[in-house]
Short mmCIF file of C-alpha atoms and ligand atoms in Angstrom, two decimals:
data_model
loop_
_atom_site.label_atom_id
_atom_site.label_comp_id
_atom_site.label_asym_id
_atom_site.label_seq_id
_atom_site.Cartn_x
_atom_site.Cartn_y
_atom_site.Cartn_z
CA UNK A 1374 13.86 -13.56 10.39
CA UNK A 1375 10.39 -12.95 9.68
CA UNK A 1376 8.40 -13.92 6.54
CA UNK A 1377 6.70 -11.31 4.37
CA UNK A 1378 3.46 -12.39 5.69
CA UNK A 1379 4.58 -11.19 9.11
CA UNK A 1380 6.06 -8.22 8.49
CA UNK A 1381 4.51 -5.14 8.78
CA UNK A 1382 3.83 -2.48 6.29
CA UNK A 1383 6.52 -0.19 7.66
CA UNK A 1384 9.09 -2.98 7.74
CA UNK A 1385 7.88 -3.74 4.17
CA UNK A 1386 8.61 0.03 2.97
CA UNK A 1387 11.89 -0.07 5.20
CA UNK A 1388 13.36 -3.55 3.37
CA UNK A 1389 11.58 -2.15 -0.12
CA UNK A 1390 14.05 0.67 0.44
CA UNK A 1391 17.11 -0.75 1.58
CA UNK A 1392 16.99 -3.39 -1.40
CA UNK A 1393 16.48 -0.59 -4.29
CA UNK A 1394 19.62 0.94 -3.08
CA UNK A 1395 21.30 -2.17 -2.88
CA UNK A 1396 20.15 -3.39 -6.48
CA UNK A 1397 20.08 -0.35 -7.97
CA UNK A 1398 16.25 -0.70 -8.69
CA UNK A 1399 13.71 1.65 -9.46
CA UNK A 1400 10.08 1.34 -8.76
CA UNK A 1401 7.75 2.61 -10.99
CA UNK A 1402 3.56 2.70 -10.77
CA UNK A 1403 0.72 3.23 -12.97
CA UNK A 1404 -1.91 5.58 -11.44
CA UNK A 1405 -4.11 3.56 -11.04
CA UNK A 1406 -2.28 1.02 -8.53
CA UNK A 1407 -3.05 1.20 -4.61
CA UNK A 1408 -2.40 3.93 -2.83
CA UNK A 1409 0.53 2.56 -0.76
CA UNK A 1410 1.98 1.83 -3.98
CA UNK A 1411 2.17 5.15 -5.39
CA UNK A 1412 3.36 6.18 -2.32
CA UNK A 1413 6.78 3.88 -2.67
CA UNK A 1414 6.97 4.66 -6.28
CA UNK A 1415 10.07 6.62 -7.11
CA UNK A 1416 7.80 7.30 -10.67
CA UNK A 1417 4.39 7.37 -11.07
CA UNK A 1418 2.65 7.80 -14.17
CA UNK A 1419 0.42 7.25 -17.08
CA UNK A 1420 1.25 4.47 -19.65
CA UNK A 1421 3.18 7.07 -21.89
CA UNK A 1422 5.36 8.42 -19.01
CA UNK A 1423 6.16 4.92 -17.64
CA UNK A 1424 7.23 4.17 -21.51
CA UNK A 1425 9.66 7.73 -21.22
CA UNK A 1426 10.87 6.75 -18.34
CA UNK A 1427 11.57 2.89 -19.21
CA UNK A 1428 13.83 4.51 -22.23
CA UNK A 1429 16.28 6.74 -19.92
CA UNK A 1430 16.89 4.98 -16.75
CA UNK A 1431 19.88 3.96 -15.56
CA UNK A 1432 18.70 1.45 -12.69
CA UNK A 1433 20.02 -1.83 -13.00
CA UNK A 1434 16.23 -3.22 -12.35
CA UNK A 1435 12.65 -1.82 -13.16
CA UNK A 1436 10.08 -3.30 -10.73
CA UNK A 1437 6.92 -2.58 -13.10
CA UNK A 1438 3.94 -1.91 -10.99
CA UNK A 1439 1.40 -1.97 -13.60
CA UNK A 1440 0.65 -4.49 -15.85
CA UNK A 1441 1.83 -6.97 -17.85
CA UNK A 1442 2.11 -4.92 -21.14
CA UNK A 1443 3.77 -2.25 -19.24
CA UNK A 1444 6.35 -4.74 -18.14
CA UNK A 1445 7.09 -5.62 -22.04
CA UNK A 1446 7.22 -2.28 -22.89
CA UNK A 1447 10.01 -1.64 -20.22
CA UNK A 1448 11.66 -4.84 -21.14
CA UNK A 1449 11.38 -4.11 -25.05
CA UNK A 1450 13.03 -1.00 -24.31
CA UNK A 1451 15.55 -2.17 -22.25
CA UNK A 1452 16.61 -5.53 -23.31
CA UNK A 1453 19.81 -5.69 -20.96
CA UNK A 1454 17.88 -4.53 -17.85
CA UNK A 1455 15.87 -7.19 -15.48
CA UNK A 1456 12.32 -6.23 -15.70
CA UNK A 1457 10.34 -7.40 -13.09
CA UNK A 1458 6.65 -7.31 -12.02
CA UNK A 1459 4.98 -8.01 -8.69
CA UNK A 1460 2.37 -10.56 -9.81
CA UNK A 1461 2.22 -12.31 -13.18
CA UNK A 1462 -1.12 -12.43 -13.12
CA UNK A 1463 -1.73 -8.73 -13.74
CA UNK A 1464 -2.96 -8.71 -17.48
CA UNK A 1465 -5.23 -6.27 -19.03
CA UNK A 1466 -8.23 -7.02 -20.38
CA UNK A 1467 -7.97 -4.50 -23.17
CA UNK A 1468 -5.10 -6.13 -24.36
CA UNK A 1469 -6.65 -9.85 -23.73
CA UNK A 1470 -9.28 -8.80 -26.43
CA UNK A 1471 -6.86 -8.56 -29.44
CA UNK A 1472 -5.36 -12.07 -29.88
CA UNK A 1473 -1.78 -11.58 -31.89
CA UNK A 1474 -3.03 -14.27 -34.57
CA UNK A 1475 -6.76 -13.23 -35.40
CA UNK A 1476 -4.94 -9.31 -35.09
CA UNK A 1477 -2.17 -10.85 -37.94
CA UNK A 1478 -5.34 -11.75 -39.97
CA UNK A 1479 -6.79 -8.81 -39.90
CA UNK A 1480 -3.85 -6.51 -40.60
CA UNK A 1481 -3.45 -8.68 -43.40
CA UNK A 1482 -6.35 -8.83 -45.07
CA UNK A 1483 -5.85 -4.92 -45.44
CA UNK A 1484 -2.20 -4.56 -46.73
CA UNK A 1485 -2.66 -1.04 -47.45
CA UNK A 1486 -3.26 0.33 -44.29
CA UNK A 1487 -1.30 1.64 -41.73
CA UNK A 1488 -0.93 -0.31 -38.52
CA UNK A 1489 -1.96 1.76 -35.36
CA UNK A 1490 -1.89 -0.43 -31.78
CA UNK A 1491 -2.44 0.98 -28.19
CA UNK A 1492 0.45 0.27 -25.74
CA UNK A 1493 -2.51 -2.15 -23.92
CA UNK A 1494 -1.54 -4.76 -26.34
CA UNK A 1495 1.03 -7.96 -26.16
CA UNK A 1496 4.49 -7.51 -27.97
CA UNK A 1497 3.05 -9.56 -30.42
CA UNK A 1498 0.35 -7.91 -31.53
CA UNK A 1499 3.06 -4.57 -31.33
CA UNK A 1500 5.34 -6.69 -33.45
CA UNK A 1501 3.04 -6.64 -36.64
CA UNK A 1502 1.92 -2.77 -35.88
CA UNK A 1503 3.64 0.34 -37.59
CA UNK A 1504 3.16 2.82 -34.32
CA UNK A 1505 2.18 2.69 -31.17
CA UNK A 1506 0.09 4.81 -29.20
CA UNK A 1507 -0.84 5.59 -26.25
CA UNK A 1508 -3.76 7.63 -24.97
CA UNK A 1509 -2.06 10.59 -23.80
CA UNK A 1510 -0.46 10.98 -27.89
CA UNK A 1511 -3.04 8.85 -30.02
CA UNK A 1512 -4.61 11.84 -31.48
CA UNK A 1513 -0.70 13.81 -32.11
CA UNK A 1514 -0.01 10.69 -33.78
CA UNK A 1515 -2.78 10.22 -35.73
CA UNK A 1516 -2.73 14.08 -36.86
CA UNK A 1517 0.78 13.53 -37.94
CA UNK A 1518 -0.06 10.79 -40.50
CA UNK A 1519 -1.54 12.46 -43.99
CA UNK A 1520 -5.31 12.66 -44.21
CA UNK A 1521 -5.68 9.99 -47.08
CA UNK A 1522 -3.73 7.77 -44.75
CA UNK A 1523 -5.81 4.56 -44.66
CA UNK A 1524 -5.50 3.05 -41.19
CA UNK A 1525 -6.23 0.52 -39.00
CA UNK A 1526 -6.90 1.41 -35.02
CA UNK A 1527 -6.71 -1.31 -32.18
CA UNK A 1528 -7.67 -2.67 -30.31
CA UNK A 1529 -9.99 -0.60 -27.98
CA UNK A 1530 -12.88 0.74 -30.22
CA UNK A 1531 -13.56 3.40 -27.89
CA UNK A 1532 -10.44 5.47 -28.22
CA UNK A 1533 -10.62 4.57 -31.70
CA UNK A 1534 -14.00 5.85 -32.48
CA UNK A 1535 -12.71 9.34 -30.20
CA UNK A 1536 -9.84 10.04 -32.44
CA UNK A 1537 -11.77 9.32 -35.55
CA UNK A 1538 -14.55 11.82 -33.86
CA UNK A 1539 -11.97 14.06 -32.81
CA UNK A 1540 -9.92 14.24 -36.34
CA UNK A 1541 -12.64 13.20 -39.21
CA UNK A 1542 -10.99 10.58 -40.06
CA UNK A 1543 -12.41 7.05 -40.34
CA UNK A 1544 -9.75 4.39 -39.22
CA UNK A 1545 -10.83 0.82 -39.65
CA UNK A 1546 -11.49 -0.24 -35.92
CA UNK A 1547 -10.38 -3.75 -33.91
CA UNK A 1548 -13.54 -4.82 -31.72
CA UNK A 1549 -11.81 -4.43 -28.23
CA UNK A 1550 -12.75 -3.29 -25.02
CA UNK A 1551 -11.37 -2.87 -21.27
CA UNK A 1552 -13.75 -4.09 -18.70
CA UNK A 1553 -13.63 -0.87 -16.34
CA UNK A 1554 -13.98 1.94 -18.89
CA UNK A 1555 -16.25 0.12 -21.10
CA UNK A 1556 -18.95 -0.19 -17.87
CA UNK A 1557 -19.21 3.32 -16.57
CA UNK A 1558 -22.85 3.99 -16.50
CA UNK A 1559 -24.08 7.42 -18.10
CA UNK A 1560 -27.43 7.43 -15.95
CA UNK A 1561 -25.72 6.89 -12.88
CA UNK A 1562 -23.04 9.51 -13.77
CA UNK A 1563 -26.01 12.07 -14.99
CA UNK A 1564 -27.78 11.94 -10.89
CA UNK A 1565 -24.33 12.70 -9.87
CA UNK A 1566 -23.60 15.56 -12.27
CA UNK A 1567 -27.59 16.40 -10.86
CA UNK A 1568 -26.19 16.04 -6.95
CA UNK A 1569 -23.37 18.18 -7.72
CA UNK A 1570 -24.00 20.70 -10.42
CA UNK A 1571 -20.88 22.46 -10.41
CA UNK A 1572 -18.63 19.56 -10.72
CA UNK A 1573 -16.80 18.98 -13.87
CA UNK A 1574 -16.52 15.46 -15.84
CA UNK A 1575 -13.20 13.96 -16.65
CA UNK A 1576 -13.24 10.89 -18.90
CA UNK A 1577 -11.08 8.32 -19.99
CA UNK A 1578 -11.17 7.69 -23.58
CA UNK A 1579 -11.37 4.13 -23.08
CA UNK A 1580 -15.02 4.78 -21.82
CA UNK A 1581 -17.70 4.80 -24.51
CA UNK A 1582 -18.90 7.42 -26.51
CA UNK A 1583 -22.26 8.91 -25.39
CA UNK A 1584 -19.41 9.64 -21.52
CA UNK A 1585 -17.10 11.45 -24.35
CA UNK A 1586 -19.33 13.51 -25.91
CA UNK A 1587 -21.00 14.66 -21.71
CA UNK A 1588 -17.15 15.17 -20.53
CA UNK A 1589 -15.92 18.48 -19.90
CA UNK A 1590 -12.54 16.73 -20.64
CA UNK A 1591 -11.81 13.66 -22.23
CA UNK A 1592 -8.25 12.16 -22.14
CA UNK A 1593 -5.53 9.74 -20.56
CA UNK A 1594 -4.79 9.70 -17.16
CA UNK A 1595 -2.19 12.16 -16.79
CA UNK A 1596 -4.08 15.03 -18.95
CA UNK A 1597 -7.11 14.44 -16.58
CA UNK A 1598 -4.92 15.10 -13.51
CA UNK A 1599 -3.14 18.27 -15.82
CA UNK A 1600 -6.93 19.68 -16.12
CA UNK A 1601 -7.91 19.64 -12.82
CA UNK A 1602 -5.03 21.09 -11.72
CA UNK A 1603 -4.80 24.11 -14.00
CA UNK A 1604 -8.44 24.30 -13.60
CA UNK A 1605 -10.64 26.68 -11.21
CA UNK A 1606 -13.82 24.22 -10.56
CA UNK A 1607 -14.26 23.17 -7.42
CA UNK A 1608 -15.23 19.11 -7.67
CA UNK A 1609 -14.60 16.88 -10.33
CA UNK A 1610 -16.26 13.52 -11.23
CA UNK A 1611 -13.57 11.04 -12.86
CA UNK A 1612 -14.56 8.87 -15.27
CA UNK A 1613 -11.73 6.35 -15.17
CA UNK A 1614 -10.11 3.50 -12.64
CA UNK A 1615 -10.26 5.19 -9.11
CA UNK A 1616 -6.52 4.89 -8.50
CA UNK A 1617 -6.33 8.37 -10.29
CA UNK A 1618 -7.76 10.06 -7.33
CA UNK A 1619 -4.51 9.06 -4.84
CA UNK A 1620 -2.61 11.70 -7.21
CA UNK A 1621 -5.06 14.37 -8.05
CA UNK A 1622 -6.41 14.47 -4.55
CA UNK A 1623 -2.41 14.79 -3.52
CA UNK A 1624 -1.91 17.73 -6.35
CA UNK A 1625 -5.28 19.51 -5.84
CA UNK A 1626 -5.77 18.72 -1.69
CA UNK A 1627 -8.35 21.87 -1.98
CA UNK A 1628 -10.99 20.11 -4.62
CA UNK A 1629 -12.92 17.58 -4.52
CA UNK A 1630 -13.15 14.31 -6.87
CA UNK A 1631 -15.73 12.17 -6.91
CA UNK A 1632 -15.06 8.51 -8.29
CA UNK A 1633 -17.49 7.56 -11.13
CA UNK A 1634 -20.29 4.76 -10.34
CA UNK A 1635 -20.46 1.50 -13.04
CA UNK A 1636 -23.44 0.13 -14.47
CA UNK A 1637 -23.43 -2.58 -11.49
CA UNK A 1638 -23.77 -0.75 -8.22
CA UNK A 1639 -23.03 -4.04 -6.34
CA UNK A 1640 -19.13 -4.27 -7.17
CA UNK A 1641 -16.31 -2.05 -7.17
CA UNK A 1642 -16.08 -1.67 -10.76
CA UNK A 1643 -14.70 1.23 -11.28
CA UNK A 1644 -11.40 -0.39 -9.80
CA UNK A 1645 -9.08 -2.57 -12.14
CA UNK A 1646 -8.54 -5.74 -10.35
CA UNK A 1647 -5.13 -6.66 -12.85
CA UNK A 1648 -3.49 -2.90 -11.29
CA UNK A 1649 -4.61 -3.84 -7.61
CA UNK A 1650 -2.65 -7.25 -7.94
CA UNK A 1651 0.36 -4.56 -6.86
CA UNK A 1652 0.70 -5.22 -3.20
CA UNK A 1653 3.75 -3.96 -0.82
CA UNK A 1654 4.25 -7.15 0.06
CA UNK A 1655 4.87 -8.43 -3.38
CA UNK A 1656 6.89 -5.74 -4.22
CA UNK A 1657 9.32 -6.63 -1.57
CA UNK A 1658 9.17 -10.18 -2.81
CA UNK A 1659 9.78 -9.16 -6.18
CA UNK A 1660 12.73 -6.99 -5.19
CA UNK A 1661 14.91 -9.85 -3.14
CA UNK A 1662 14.07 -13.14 -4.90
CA UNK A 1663 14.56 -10.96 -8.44
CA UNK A 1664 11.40 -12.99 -10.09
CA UNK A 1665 9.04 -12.57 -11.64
CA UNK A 1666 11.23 -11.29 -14.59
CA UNK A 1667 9.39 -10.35 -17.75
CA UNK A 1668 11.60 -11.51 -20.93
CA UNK A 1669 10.42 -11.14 -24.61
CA UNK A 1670 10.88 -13.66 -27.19
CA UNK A 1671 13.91 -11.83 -28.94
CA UNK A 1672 12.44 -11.83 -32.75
CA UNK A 1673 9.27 -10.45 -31.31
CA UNK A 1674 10.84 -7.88 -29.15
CA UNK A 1675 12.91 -6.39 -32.41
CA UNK A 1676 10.13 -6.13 -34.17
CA UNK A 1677 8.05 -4.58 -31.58
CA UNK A 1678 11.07 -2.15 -30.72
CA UNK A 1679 10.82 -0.30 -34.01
CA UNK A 1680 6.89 0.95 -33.17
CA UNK A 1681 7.53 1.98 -29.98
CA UNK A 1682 10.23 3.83 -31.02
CA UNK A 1683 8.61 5.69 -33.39
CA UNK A 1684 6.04 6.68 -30.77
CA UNK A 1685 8.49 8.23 -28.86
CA UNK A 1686 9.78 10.18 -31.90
CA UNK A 1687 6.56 11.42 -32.64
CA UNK A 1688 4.97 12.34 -29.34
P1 13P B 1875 -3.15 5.68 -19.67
O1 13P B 1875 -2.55 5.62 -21.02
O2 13P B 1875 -4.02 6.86 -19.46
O3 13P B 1875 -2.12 5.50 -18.62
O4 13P B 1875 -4.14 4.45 -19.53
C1 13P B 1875 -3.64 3.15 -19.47
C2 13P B 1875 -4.68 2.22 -19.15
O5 13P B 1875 -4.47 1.07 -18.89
C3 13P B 1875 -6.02 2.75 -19.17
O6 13P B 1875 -6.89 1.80 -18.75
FE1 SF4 B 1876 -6.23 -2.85 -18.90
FE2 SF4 B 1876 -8.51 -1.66 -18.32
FE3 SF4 B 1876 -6.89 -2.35 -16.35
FE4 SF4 B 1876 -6.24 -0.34 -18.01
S1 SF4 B 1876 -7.94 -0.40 -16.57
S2 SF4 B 1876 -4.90 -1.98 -17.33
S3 SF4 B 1876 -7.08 -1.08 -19.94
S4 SF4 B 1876 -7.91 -3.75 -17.77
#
């Protein structure tokens, strides 16, 4: 019997499948994983639609190719159901920069406000928030509450400072940041836009503002892919982790999308190194030995349940 390390990628996909019909499993991606990923995904999706999906399945396991947090949210939502993810180490750093403590502090220094967290965030740091979010129904969410509605937004300040943009409102903002969006380099992005005139620019709102306010559209990975689609331009430059372009160049095989440069033109950084963690092989490991399992301290995950609920009542 040959190890993982000597297999090949076909007899990788061919055990991948014969073990999710044996187990039951499904295997769901964020766009932004590796190609060959997406390609064995039986779902592939945004943070939202993984969340949806997470809710309604009826596999016995979720193989989470994603991230940690995405992992949580599956198992939150699915406490009798063996959540697993192909590496451990695949954290964000978005949700890295909002420690559950200092976040506790914060909220409570501001006990009238309403608590608004990102789905990039630990269960934790869910567990002492009022909704979640995510970027594809922030601004729904948001528009929902009542205008006086004092609120607190975290923890990336850059989708924070777009809804309050967006919406006129003026939500008190956590300091956070993820380390691909928040390096995108306008200048570089600007000689691109000069290269190829016609293209349009779709941006993440995770990216900073003076990218928002040059996009043609601005929003979370799957409404990027839902503009280019329904749109007539010809090229597109994407502002957001590269992964996205395995999808949109599969729905739109006639356009062309052009990945968007960082600030460092040395390094691949407009590729999140916590997504590409998700490797076939892995996956297959994941799948027979049934590890590593995500579990959720239990008084954490009920109180974290209740916010991502209500996000999926309101969006
Ligand atoms: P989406 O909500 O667009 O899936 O984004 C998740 C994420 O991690 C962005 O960096
Ligand atoms: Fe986190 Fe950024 Fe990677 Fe998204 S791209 S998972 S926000 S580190």
């Amino acid at each position: 019997m040959k190890t993982s390390a000597e297999m090949t990628d076909a007899e990788l996909r061919q055990e991948i499948a014969r073990l999710k019909k044996e187990k039951n499993a499904l295997i769901m991606a964020h766009y932004y994983t590796r190609d060959e990923i997406q390609e064995i995904a039986d779902f592939i999706g945004d943070s939202l639609a993984l969340a949806r999906q997470a809710a309604k399945t009826n596999a016995d396991i979720i193989v989470m190719c994603g991230v940690h947090f995405m992992g949580e949210t599956a198992k939150i939502l699915c406490p009798d159901k063996k959540v697993l993810v192909p590496d451990e180490a695949a954290g964000c750093s978005l949700a890295d920069s909002c420690d559950a403590a200092e976040f506790e502090k914060f909220v409570k220094a501001r006990p009238d406000h309403t608590v608004i967290s990102y789905v990039n965030t630990s269960a934790a740091v869910k567990a002492v928030t009022d909704i979640v979010v995510t970027s594809g129904n922030a601004r729904k969410i948001i528009e929902s509450l009542p205008k006086e509605e004092k609120i607190i937004f975290g923890p990336d300040k850059n989708l924070g400072g777009y809804i309050n943009a967006v919406t006129g409102r003026n939500m008190v903002l956590w300091p956070g940041a993820c380390h691909v969006h928040d390096r995108f380099s306008i200048d570089r992005i600007m000689e691109l836009k000069k290269e190829h005139p016609e293209a349009k620019i779709l941006v993440h709102p995770e990216c900073r503002r003076p990218l928002q306010l040059i996009a043609d559209k601005v929003g979370s990975t799957a409404a990027l892919l839902d503009f280019a689609q329904n749109d007539d331009a010809p090229e597109y430059i994407v502002v957001t982790e590269s992964g996205i372009l395995f999808e949109m160049r599969r729905k739109c095989p006639t356009k062309k999308f052009i990945p968007a440069p960082a600030e460092d033109a040395e390094c691949q950084c407009n590729e999140c190194d916590y997504m590409k963690l998700n490797t076939l092989r892995k996956v297959y490991e994941a799948l027979k030995n049934e590890t590593p399992e995500i579990n959720v301290d239990k008084e954490i995950a009920e109180k974290a349940l209740r916010p991502i609920e209500r996000m999926l009542e309101l969006s």
